Coordinates of C-alpha atoms and ligand atoms in Angstrom, one line a residue:
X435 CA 20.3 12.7 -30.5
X436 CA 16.5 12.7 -30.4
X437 CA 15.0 15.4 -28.0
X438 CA 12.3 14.3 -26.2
X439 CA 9.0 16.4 -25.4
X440 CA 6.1 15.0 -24.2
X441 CA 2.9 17.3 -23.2
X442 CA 0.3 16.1 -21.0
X443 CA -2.1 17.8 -23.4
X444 CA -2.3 20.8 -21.0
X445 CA -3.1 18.7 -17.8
X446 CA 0.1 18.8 -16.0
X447 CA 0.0 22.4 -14.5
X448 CA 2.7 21.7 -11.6
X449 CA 5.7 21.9 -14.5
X450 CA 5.0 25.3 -14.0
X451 CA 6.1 25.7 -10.1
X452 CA 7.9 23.2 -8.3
X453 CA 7.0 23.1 -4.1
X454 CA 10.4 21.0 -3.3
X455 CA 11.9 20.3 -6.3
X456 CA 15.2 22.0 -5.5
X457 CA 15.8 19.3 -2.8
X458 CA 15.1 16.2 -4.5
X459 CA 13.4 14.1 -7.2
X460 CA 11.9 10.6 -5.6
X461 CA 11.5 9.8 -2.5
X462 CA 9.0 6.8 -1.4
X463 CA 6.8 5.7 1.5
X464 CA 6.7 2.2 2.3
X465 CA 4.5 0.3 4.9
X466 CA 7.1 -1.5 7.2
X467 CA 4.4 -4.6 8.7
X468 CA 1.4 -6.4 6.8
X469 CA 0.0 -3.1 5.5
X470 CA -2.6 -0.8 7.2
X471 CA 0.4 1.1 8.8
X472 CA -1.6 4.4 7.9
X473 CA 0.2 5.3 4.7
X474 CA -2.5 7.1 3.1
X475 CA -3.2 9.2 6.5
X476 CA 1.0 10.2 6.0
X477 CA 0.6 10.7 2.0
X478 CA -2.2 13.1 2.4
X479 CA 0.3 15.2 5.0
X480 CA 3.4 14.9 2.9
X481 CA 1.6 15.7 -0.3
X482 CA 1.1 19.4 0.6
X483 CA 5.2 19.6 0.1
X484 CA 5.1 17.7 -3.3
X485 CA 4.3 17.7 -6.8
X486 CA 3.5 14.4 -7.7
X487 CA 2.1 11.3 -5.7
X488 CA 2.5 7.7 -7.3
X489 CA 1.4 4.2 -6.8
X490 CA 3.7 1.8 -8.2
X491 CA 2.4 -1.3 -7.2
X492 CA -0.9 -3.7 -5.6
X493 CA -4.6 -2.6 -7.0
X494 CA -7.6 -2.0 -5.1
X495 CA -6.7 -4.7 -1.9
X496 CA -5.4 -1.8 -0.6
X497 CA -7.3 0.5 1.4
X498 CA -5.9 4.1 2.3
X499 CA -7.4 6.2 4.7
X500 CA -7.2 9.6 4.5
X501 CA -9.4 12.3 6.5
X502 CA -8.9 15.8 6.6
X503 CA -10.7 18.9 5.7
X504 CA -13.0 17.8 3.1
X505 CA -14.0 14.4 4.7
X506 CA -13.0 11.1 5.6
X507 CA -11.9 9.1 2.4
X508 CA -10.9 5.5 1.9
X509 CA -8.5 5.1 -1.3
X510 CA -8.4 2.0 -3.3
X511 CA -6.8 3.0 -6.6
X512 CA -6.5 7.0 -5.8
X513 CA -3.5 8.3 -5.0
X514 CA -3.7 10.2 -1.6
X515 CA -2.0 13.2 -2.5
X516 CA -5.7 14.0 -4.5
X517 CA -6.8 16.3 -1.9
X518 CA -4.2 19.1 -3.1
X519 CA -5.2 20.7 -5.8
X520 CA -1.0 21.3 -7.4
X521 CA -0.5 17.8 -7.0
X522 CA -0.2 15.2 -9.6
X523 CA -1.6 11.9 -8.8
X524 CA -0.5 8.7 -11.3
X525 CA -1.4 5.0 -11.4
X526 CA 1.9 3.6 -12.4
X527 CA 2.5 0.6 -14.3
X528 CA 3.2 -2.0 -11.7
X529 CA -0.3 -1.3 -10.2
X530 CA -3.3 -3.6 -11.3
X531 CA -6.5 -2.2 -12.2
X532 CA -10.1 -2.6 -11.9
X533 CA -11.5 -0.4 -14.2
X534 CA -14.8 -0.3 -12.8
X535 CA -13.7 0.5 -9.2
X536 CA -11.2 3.1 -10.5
X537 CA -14.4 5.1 -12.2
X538 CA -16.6 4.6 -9.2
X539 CA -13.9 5.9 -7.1
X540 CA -13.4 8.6 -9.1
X541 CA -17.0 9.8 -9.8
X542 CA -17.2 9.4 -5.6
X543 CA -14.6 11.9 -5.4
X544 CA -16.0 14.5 -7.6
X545 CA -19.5 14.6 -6.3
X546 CA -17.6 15.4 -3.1
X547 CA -15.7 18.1 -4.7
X548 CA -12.0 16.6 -5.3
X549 CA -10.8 18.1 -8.7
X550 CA -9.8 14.9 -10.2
X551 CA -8.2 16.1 -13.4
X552 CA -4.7 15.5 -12.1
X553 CA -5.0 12.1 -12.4
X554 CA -3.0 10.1 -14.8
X555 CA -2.9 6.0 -15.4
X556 CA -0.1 4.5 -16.9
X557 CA -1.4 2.5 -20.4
X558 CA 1.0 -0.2 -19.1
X559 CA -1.2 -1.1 -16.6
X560 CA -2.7 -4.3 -16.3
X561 CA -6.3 -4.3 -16.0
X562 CA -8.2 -7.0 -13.7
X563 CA -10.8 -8.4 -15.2
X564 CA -14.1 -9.8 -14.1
X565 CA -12.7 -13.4 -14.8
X566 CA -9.5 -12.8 -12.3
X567 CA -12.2 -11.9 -9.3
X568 CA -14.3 -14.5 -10.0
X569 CA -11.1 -16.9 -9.9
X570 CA -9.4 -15.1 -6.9
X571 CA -12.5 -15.8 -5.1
X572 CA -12.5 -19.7 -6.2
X573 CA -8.9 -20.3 -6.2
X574 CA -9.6 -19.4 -2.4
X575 CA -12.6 -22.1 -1.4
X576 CA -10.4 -24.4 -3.3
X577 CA -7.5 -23.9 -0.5
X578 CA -10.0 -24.6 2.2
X579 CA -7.7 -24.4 5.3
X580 CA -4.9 -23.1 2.9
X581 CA -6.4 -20.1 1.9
X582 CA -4.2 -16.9 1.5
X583 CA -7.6 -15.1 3.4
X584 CA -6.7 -12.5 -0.1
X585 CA -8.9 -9.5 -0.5
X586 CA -11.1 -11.6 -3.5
X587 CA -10.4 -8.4 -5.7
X588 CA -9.1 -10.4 -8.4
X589 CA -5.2 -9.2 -7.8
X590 CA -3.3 -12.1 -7.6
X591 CA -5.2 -13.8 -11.1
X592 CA -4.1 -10.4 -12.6
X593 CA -0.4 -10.5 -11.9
X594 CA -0.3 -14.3 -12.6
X595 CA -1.5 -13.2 -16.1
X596 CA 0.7 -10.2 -16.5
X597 CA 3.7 -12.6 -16.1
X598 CA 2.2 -15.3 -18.1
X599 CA 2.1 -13.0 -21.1
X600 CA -1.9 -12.7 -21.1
X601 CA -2.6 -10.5 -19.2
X602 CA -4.8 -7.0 -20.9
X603 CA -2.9 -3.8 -20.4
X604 CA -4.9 -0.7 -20.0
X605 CA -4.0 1.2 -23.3
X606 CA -5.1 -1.9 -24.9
X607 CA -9.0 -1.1 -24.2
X608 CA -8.0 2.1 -26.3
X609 CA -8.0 -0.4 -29.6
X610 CA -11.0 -2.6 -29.7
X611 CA -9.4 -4.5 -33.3
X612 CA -6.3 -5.8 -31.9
X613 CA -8.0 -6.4 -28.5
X614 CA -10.8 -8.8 -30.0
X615 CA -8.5 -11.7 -30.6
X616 CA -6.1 -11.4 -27.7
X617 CA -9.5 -11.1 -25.4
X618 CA -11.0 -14.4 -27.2
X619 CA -7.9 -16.5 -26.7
X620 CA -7.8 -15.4 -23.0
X621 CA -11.2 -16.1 -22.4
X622 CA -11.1 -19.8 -24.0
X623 CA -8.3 -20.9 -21.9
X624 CA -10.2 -19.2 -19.0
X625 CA -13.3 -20.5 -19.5
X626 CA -11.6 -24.2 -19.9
X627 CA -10.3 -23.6 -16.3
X628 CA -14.0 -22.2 -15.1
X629 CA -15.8 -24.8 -16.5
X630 CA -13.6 -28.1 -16.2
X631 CA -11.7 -27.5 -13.0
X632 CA -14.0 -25.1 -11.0
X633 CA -17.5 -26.5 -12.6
X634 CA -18.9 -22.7 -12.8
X635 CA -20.3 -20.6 -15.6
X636 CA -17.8 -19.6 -18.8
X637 CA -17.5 -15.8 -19.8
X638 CA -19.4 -14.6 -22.8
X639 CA -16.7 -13.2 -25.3
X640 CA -19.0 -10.6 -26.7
X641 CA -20.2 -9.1 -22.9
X642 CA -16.8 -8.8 -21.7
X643 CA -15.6 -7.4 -24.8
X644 CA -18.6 -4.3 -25.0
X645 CA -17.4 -3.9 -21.2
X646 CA -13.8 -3.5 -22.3
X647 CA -14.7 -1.4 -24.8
X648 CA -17.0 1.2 -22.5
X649 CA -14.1 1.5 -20.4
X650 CA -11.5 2.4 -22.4
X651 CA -13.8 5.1 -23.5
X652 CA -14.2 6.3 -19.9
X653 CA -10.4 5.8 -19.1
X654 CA -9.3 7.6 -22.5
X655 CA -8.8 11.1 -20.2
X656 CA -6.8 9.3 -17.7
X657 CA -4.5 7.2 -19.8
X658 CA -0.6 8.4 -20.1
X659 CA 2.8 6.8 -21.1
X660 CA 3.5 7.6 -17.6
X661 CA 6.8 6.8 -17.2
X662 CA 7.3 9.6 -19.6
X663 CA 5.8 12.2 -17.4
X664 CA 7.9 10.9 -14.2
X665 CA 11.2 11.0 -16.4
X666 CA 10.3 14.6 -17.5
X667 CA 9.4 15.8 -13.9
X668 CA 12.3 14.3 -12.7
X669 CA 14.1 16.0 -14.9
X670 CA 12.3 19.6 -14.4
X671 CA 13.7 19.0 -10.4
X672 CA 9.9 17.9 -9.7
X673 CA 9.7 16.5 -6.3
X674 CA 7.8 12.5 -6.5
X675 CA 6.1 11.2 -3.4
X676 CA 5.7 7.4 -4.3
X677 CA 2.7 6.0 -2.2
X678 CA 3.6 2.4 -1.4
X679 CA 0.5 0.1 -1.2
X680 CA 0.3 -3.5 1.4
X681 CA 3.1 -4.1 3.1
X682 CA 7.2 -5.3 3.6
X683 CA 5.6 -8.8 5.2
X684 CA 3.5 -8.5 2.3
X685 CA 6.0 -8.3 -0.7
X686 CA 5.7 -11.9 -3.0
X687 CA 9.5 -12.3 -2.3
X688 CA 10.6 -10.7 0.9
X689 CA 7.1 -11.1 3.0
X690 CA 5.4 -14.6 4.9
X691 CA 5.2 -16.6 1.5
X692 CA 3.0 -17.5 0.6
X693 CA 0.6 -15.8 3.1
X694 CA 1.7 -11.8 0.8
X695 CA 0.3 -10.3 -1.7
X696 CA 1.3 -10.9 -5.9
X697 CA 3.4 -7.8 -6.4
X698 CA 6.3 -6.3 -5.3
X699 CA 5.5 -4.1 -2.3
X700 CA 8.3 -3.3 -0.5
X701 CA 11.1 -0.5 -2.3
X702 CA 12.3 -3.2 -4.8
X703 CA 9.1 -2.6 -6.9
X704 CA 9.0 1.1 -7.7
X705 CA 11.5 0.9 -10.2
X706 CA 9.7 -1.8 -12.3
X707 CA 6.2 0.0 -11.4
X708 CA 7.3 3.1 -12.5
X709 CA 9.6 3.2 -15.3
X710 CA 12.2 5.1 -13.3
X711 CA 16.0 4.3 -12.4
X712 CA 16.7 3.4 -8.7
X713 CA 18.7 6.4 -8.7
X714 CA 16.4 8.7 -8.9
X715 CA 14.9 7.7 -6.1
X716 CA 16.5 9.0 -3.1
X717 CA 15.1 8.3 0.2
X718 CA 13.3 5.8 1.8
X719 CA 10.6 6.0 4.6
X720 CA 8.9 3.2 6.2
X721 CA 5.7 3.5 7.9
X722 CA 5.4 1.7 11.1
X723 CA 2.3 1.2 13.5
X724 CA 3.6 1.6 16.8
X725 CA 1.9 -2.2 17.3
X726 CA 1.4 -4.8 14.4
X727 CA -1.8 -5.4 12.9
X728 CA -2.6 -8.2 10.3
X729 CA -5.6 -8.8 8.2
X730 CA -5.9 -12.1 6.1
X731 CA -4.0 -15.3 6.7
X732 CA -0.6 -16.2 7.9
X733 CA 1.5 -16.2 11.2
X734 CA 1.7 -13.1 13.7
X735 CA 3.9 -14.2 16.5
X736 CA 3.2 -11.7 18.8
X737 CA -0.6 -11.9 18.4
X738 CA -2.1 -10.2 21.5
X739 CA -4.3 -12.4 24.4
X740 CA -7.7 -11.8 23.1
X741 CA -9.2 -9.8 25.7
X742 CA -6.2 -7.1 24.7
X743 CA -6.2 -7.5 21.2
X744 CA -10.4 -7.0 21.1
X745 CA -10.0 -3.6 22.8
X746 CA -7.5 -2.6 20.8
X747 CA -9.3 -3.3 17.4
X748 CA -12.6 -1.9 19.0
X749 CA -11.4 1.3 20.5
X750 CA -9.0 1.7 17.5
X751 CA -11.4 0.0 14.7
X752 CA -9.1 -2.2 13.6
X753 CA -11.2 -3.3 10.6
X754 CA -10.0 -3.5 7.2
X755 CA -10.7 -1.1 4.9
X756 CA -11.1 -2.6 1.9
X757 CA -13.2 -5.8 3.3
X758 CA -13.9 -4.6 6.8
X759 CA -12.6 -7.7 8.2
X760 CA -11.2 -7.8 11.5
X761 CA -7.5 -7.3 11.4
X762 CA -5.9 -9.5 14.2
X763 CA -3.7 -7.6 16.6
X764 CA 0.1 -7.8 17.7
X765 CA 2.8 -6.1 19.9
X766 CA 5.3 -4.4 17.9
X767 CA 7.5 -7.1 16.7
X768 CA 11.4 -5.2 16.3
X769 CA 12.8 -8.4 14.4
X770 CA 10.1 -7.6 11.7
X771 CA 10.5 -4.0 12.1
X772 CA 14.7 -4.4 11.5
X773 CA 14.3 -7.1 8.8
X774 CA 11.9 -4.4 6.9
X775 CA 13.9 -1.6 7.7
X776 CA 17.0 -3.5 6.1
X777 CA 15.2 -5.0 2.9
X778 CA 13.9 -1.4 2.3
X779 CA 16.8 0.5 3.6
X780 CA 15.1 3.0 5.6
X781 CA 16.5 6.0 5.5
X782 CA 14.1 7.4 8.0
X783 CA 10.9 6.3 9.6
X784 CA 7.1 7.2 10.4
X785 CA 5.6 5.9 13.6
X786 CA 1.7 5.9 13.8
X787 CA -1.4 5.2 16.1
X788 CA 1.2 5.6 19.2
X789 CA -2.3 7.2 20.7
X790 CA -3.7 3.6 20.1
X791 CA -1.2 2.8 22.9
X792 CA -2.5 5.3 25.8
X793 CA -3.3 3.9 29.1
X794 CA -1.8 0.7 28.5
X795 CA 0.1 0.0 32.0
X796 CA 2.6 -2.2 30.3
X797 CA 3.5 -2.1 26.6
X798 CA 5.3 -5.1 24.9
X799 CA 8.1 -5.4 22.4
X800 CA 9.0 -8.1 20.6
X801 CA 13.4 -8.4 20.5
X802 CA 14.3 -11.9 19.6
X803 CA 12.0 -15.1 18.8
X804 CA 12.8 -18.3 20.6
X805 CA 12.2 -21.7 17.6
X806 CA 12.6 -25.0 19.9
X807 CA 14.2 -23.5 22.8
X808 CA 16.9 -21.9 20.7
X809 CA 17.4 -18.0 20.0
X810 CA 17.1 -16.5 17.1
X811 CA 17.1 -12.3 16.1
X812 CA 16.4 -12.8 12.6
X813 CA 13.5 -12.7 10.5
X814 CA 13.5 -16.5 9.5
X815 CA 12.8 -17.7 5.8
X816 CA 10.2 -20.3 5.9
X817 CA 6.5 -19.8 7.1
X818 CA 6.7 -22.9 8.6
X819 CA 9.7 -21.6 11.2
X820 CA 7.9 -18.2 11.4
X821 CA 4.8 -20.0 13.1
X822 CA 7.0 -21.5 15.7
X823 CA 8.6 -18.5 16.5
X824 CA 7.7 -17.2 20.2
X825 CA 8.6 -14.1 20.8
X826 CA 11.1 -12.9 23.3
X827 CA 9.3 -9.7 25.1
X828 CA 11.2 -6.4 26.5
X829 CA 8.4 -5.1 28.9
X830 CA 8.1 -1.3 29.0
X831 CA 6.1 0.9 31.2
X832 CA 2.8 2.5 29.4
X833 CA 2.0 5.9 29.8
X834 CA -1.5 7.3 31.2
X835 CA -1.6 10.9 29.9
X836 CA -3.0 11.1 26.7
X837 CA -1.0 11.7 23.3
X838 CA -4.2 11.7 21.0
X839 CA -3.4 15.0 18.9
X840 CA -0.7 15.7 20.3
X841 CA 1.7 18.0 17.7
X842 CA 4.7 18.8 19.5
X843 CA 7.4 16.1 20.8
X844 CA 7.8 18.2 24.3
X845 CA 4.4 17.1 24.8
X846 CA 4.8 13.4 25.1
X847 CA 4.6 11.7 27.9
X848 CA 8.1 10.7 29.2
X849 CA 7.0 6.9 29.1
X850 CA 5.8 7.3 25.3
X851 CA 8.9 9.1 24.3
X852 CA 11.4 6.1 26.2
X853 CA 9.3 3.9 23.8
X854 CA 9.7 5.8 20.5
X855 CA 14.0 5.8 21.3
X856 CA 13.4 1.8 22.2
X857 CA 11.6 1.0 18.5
X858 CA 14.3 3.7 17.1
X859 CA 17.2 1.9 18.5
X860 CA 15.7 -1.6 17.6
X861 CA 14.4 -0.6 13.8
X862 CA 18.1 1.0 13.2
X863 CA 16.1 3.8 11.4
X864 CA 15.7 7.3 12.9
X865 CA 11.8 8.0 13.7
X866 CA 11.1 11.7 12.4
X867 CA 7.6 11.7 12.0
X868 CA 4.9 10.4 14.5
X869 CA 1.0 10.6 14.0
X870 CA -1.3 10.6 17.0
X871 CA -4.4 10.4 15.3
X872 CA -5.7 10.0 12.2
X873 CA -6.7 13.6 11.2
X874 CA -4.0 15.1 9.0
X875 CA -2.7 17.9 11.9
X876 CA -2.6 15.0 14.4
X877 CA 0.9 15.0 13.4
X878 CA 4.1 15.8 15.1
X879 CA 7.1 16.8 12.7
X880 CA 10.1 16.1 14.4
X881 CA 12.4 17.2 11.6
X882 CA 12.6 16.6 7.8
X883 CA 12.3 13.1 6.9
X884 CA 15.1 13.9 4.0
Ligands
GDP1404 P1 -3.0 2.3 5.0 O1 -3.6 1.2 4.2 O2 -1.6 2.1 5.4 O3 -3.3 3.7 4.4 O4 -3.9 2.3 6.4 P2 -5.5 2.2 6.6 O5 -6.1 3.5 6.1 O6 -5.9 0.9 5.9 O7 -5.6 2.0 8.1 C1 -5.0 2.9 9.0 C2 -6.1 3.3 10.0 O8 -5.5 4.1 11.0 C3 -7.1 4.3 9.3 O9 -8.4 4.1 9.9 C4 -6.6 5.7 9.7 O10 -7.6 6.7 9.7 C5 -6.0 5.4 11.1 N1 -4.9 6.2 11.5 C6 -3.8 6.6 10.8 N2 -2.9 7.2 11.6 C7 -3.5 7.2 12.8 C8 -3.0 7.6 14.1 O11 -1.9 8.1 14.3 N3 -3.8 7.4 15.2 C9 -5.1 6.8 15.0 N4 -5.8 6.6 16.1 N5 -5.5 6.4 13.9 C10 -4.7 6.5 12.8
IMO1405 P1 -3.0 -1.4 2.3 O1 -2.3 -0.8 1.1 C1 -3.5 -5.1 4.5 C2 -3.4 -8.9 2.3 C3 -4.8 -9.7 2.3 C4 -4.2 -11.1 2.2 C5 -3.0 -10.9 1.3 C6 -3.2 -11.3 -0.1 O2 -4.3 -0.9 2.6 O3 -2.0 -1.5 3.4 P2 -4.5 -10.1 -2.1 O4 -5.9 -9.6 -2.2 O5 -3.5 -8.9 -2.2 O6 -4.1 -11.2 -3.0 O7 -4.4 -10.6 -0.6 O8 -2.6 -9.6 1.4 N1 -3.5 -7.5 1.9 C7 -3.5 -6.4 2.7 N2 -3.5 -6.4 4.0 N3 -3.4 -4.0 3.8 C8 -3.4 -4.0 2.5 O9 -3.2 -2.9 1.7 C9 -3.5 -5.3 1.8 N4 -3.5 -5.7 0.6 C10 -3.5 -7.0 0.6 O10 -5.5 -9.4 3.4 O11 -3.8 -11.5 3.5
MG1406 MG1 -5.2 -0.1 4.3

């Protein structure tokens, strides 16, 4: 039997104490809507009790905002457990990365002080190139009215390539001789595509090449076989928060197809994007909004009347993070919220921005859709059903006291509370944790979420 050791060449000091290890390995975050649920605000809370935060999937379309102590952060790459100093943060193999963004971001987060020497990339990752953003972008003008409204970051081009067996995998910039010729067939065919069908400029071979080459040299210090580290904290009883990036109505298979992202964003992707057996991981939250928000294109069936849904998204600055576009506005739609929760099979759930909600007089919920005068409690396959679906609305009473910071459940207005239990009942998921604000202590802990 071969015994496995592998040393993180002296960078992987949490081996040495474990914060919850005795309780359990894995345990993963996942946004429940169309992303922008506030995962990175929860990530940053959780992460004080963990070793290790992971990404496992998306690249930098996502957008996680974290702001405590040392300042207000937006993540693209980053894990957001990076703020605490005994905590691990690793770029998984299922994630796609820009290596230019990932080295701004990181060279950002020193000169503000964040030790970023916990951080770890898996080799396996693919990288995007500067060919997939320029063809996100005109794969996009090309849909004209059918545009996916993507983040133009060059994500889905990346993943198309990874399955298409072309794609460059991080630990590849690492070799410059066997990268040469698997770079210039790439670019040929890519360039045919540029030139012929979208009439733009080819890619110089040579220039892209130097560019791969200067990054693996800066990416050298971050680049693991990281499924090997997660297999050996797993098995030193390491606890593994895994940071889930988009959304459940985001995932390529279970989401609004095609209006979703390229990867795998709901729970079915960690394994795959991490290297790690289902088993290990062993519970799964999903992060709701306490109303739906969508950014991009694609049916929301509960959008709000515009006057609502504009002061919402100004008083709340409902903006995208990673493109500051204006993310259109919904009631909380519970046969989403139940069709996530059963995909990922929640075994808990987070609900945030209920403070979002305060002095509303009435606030909706979406409990059933009717499509051509029938009913219908399911989450329905096709987009083209999905856009006639009109939702069916259980009408509660709003609450005027304010539950902005609020920390302690006792303190919630009886009205906010009768709404919580409502979404509970109707997500089949027990809520333990609600934020009412975006600070990490605006927080209330109703019990463990494991
Ligand atoms: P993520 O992509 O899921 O991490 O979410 P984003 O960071 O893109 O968007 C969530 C936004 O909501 C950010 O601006 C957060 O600072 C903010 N936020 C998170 N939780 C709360 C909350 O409970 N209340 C309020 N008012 N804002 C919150
Ligand atoms: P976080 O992790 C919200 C959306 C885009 C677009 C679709 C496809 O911050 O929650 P892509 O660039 O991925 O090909 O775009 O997916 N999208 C997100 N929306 N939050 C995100 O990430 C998103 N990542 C992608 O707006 O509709
Ligand atoms: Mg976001």
């Amino acid at each position: 039997m071969i015994t496995f050791c592998y040393t993180a060449g002296g960078h992987f000091p949490t081996y040495l104490s474990s914060k919850r290890g005795d309780l359990m390995p894995a345990y993963v975050l996942v946004g429940a809507q169309w992303g922008d649920e506030g995962k990175g605000k929860i990530v940053d809370y959780l992460a004080a009790q963990t070793d290790l935060v992971v990404r496992y999937a998306g690249g930098n379309n996502a957008g996680h905002t974290v702001i405590n102590q040392m300042g207000t952060f937006s993540l693209h790459l980053v894990p957001s457990g990076i703020f605490h100093p005994e905590t691990t943060c690793i770029i998984g193999n299922g994630v796609v990365l820009d290596p230019a963004v990932f080295l701004a971001e990181i060279s950002d987060l020193r000169s503000r002080g964040v030790d970023v020497s916990r951080v770890f990339i898996s080799d396996r990752a693919h990288v995007i190139m500067p060919y997939h953003i320029l063809l996100d972008q005109l794969e996009e003008s090309a849909k004209g009215g059918l545009a996916i409204g993507t983040t133009g970051k060059g994500v889905g081009p990346a993943y198309m390539d990874k399955t298409a067996r072309v794609g460059i995998r991080a630990g590849e910039l690492l070799d410059p001789i066997s990268l040469k010729p698997r770079l210039q067939q790439v670019i040929q065919y890519k360039n045919s595509i540029l030139t012929k069908i979208y009439n733009s400029e080819p890619f110089d071979l040579e220039s892209v090449f130097t560019q791969c080459v200067e990054w693996g040299k800066q990416l050298k210090e971050f680049l693991r076989p990281t499924e090997l580290l997660l297999q050996q904290a797993i098995t030193h009883g390491k606890s593994i928060l895994i940071e889930g990036a988009q959304g459940t109505l985001l995932d390529l298979d279970h989401g609004t197809y095609p209006y979703v992202t390229s990867s795998s964003s709901s729970v079915a992707g960690i394994s795959g994007g991490l290297g790690i057996p289902p088993r290990d991981v062993s519970a799964v939250i999903g992060v709701f909004k306490a109303y739906c928000t969508r950014v991009g294109s694609g049916p929301i069936p509960t959008e709000m009347p515009t006057d609502i849904g504009v002061d919402i998204r100004e008083r709340a600055w409902e903006y995208g993070t990673t493109t500051g576009r204006a993310r259109r506005i919904g009631w909380f739609d519970a046969v989403v919220g139940r069709y996530s929760s059963r995909i990922n099979g929640f075994t808990s759930a987070v609900l945030t921005r209920l403070d979002v909600l305060d002095g509303m007089p009435t606030v909706r919920i979406c409990v059933g859709y009717k499509i051509n005068g029938e009913i219908v409690e399911h989450f329905p396959s096709t987009t083209t059903l999905f856009e006639q679906c009109e939702p069916i609305y259980e009408d509660m009473d709003g609450w005027n006291e304010p539950t902005v910071g609020v920390t302690q459940l006792s303190q919630l207005p009886k009205e906010a509370m009768r709404y919580v239990k409502r979404l509970e009942e109707l997500i089949e998921c027990p809520i333990r944790l609600i934020s009412t604000g975006p600070n990490r202590e605006e927080t209330i802990h109703i019990e463990p979420l494991f």
